[in-house]
Each structure stands twice: as structure tokens, then as C-alpha cells.
Amino acid sequence: MEKYQEWMRVARGEAPADLLITGARIINVYTGEILETSLAVHQGRFVGFGDYEAINTLELAGRHIAPGFIDAHVHLESSMASPSEFVKAVLPRGTTSVAADPHEIANVLGTEGIQYMLKASENQPMDLLFTLPSCVPATHMETAGARLEAADLAPFLYHPRILALAEMMNYPGVIFGDKGVLEKIREAHRRAKPVDGHAPGLSGKALNAYLSAGISSDHECTTAEEAMEKMRGGMHIMVREGTCAQNLDALLPALNEQTSRRMMWCTDDRHPHDLIHEGHMDDIIRRAIAEGIDPVMAIQMATLNPAEYFSLKDRGAIAPGKRADFVVIGDLEALHIEAVYVKGKRVAERGRLLADLLLPETPAPPESMKIKPEQLDFSLKAEGESIRVIDVVPGQVVTGSLVMAAAMEQGMAVADAARDLVKLAVVERYTGKAGCGIAFVRGLGIRDGALASTVGHDSHNLIVAGDSDEDMKTAAAAVIEMKGGMAVVSRGRVMASLPLAIAGLMSTAPMETIEEQMNALIREAKVLGCPLADPFMTLGFLSLPVIPSLKLTDRGLVDVDRFELVSVFTDTP
């Protein structure tokens, strides 16, 4: 109560403010205007427009200021860095809040993983807020490190930093009324939390059924037509621009003055290289402006829209009563971020956190790797002359489905580098049994080597791809020895590696070190012939059995369109 009295006393002009910002061009995301006036800040809040007496003055000489940016949907784990290192990367770029889904670490460690992320994100200089993983495991067709039911999730809905039920990927479970799935949705609604969606390509009556369960958003749209249909049904659309999946260009035709308030930006998954060199939310806004989107509208989609969607009533705009999270912008068109403020305090300038800003240390991670190298066997007995093949789509998490003639040696199905037919394996890493699914993929381009990683969405089992069983075993063994991580092997030698000690997903090293190691991995993958910009991001999504069309889990090949396991071998041309 005392704080409210103090804010109002200063707002009335009866006491000096902590800070008066003068000479600013204020981006008002409520009205779409750019206001030229002074702005008072006191005890972490904006308290009024106009001239005020103040203890300190910040003269901006015509620079713009905008609300701090909010990422509507992100997996911190995809940065491969600890929460503190993630903050170091994105806060100087103007991101002051994120709605993070700890789905990845929850699939590895269950509720212990959620608790770990909540603990590791405490006392940060920006707000790391969370949505609650809804699909652990994502499907019944894979083995995860945990199974989270409604009763396991319900206590977290009372946590002040839990904003919503996260992406409901099991859309068939929603559509056909799976009791466990609907109970999770009902628990979220009981706590007045929105339920984020995840329904790639869903349309017509199936979409109607999905919406009827109370799903509020979707970040999987790949066409403007899909986005429009979902918005007509009441959905909020999160326009994703990540490292692997980039949908901004495709969705721009759906963005206009009428639809913009139902749309917001998100990164979903961004690797260190993009975070360091391209940016975070600032990069998306900059790209949108370059495509002709009004700068104020683009900023509104990164501020007010996600704030209102998640009922973050204290932020998302520059106005009296709102938290004084804001960015100082030197050039609006180029979106050059000169300084970042959180609760009225400067925390970053010129792309760097202030030197005296202390970030929490990363807690020690629990053990998550239970495979032994001697358990590995990537041989596959030939059971037909034709095989189903996963077809990589560059820049997307969706994959195609092909039928090709099998390559065979001594009765075994093998890789055929000449046709870009690479063997793919997913090894379960949680029970100690090392169950393994084996299939083939086209589009990785690997010759004379193998890639291995414990970042394999969504269950994050060990995923290996290569043109020989021997190199696949060497790559997998290297990752097992690191207790999680990534490796590139060529002709029996480990050429590059990246340890990921936190659940096989994140490193304890600085993000610059992670980037160096990641760059070495990508360089070596390209030496093997891989044409993809980020082979490991693509590799990680080849085991995601909720994104069409064909994927591989530890239990086998998944036809996502039919949502069932299928044989690698087929008589169907």
C-alpha cells in the first residue's frame, strides 16, 4: 500500500521522481502514436507524462524509447546455455521478459527439471517467466525421462512465475477427448491460465474441435491462410522466427491493422550463433520493419500483445502505473538498441550488460545419461526392397516422406551416401535399456562420418546419423562419455564436440564458448557434406513425432499424419 501511495504522490507532482526522461520520442503501443514529451519514473514504475521535478534526468535528444520486449514462446534450453548466460545474450538486445516453456528439460527430468529451471532463473535482472509443459512425453510413441500427468502439474499453476499451460502438442488427444489431456487443460482454466496451442496444419472441423477445448494460441502456422483461419476461430498467432523454423515471411500477408492485435512474435528455438550475432526479439522486429511493417506495430507485437495475452498487467507499455522496463533506440528503422532499463534501472548499454550487474550462479545439474557404449547396435536387418525415408525440408521442422529402394549388404539395410541416404538412430537414454529406433533420412548429405546429439526433440534421447555403423557408434560413445552433448566423427575420429552437462541440453560455459564449439561442429559437419545452415538444429527435430510427416523415436518410425508407428520397410511405392 505504501508503494502505491508513493507512486501516486509523485504522479500528482507532490514529490520528486527518481528519474525524468526528457527529449524522448515515446512509442505509445496503445494508440500507435509517437509522443514527444517528458516521462517520470519512480521506484521502478512509470508515473506520468509531462514535466516533473526529479532527482535525476535522462536527456535523450530525440531518441525513441519503447517498452521492453517480451518473447511470447521460447525454450531456454535451445540456447544451449544456462539461464544466466541466456540473460547475458538477450537482455542487452532489449528483451526484458520471456514466456519460457521448460518442455525440453521436463522431458529429461520431469518435475525436477521444472524446479531446476525455476531455481536457476531466480534473481535475474530480467523476468524469466514460464509456461507449464503440457506434453511429457509428447506422445506414447517415444520414451521420455518422465511422465507428467495433470496431478503432477497442478501445484505449479500456483507459482507466481507460471503464466500458462504450454504448447498442447498432442492435438489428436485434444480432438478425440483424451481424459488425461483434457484434465490438464481444465486445471489451467481453473487457475484462469491460457492454454497455448501447437497444431501445425490443423484446419476445418478438427481445428474447431481443438478450439472448443479452449486452446488460445498457436505458433506453428506456416502459411498466411492457416494463420487467418486460426485467427478467425479466435486464436492468437505467435509468429515464429527461430534458428530452424522461420515463418515471418510466410505469415506477413496475414498481418494488417485488423489482425495485428491478435499476433505476436516469438523465437521458439534459437541457437547461440543467432542470439550473439543476429539478436533476439530485436532481430525479429528489425526484419519486420525491413519488410514494410510499421515500426510501432512491429514493436506492439513484441510488447503489449504478449503482455495482454499472458495477463501481465504491469508491463508491455509505456504509461503511468506500468513497470519501467524500456529500451532506448538510436535509429528506429535499424532498431539500434542503445540502452536497456528494467524497473527504471539501466542494466545494459551498447550491447553489453553493465559491469557491476551480478547474475546468479548455475545450480549443479542432476544426472540424466544412463546408456553404456557397449549397448549400442545400429545394424538393421533388411525386410524388404523399399524403405520409407525421412526427407529433410531446409529451414523447417516439418519433414517430407519418401519411398526409396533400400541399400543392402549381406542382408542388412545400410546407408548409401551416393544417394544421400543416411542411417538415423534414436537411442533411449533414461532406463538403462538403450532401446533403439533405426530408419533412414535424405537431406543431411553426410559422407564418411556421423553426427550425434542428446538434443533430440522432444524426449531428448540420443540421436545419431551417419553413413556407417562404426562412425555412428564412435559419435554416440563420445556423447555418452560427456554425459550429454554433441559430436562429429569422421573415419573413427572425433573431429568436434560440445559438452552439455545440464540434462544433455545446456552447457555451463559462457555462450561465446558454446558458440565456438558449435561453430566447430557445424564446420566439421559441412566437411562431411552436410548442406544445412545448422545441421544439429535439424537433427534434433528429426525425432519430434508431433510435427509432420515422418519422424523417428526410440520406438521406431512415426507416421505423424496417421499418428502411429510404421515399419521402415514398405511395399507401397
Tab-separated table of C-alpha atoms in Angstrom, residues 170-179 181-182 202 206 209-210 213 562-563:
chain	number	residue	atom	x	y	z
A	170	ASN	CA	-0.983	-33.676	-28.533
A	171	TYR	CA	-3.687	-32.218	-30.730
A	172	PRO	CA	-5.147	-35.660	-31.562
A	173	GLY	CA	-5.552	-36.190	-27.809
A	174	VAL	CA	-7.445	-32.900	-27.579
A	175	ILE	CA	-9.597	-33.520	-30.649
A	176	PHE	CA	-10.637	-37.021	-29.586
A	177	GLY	CA	-11.162	-36.125	-25.946
A	178	ASP	CA	-8.311	-37.928	-24.186
A	179	LYS	CA	-9.186	-37.767	-20.495
A	181	VAL	CA	-5.124	-34.269	-21.833
A	182	LEU	CA	-8.439	-32.582	-21.072
A	202	LEU	CA	-4.871	-28.180	-38.407
A	206	ALA	CA	-10.516	-30.820	-36.470
A	209	ALA	CA	-12.686	-29.356	-32.002
A	210	TYR	CA	-9.251	-28.191	-30.878
A	213	ALA	CA	-11.304	-27.253	-25.751
A	562	ARG	CA	-1.536	-41.144	-39.134
A	563	PHE	CA	-0.058	-40.706	-35.633
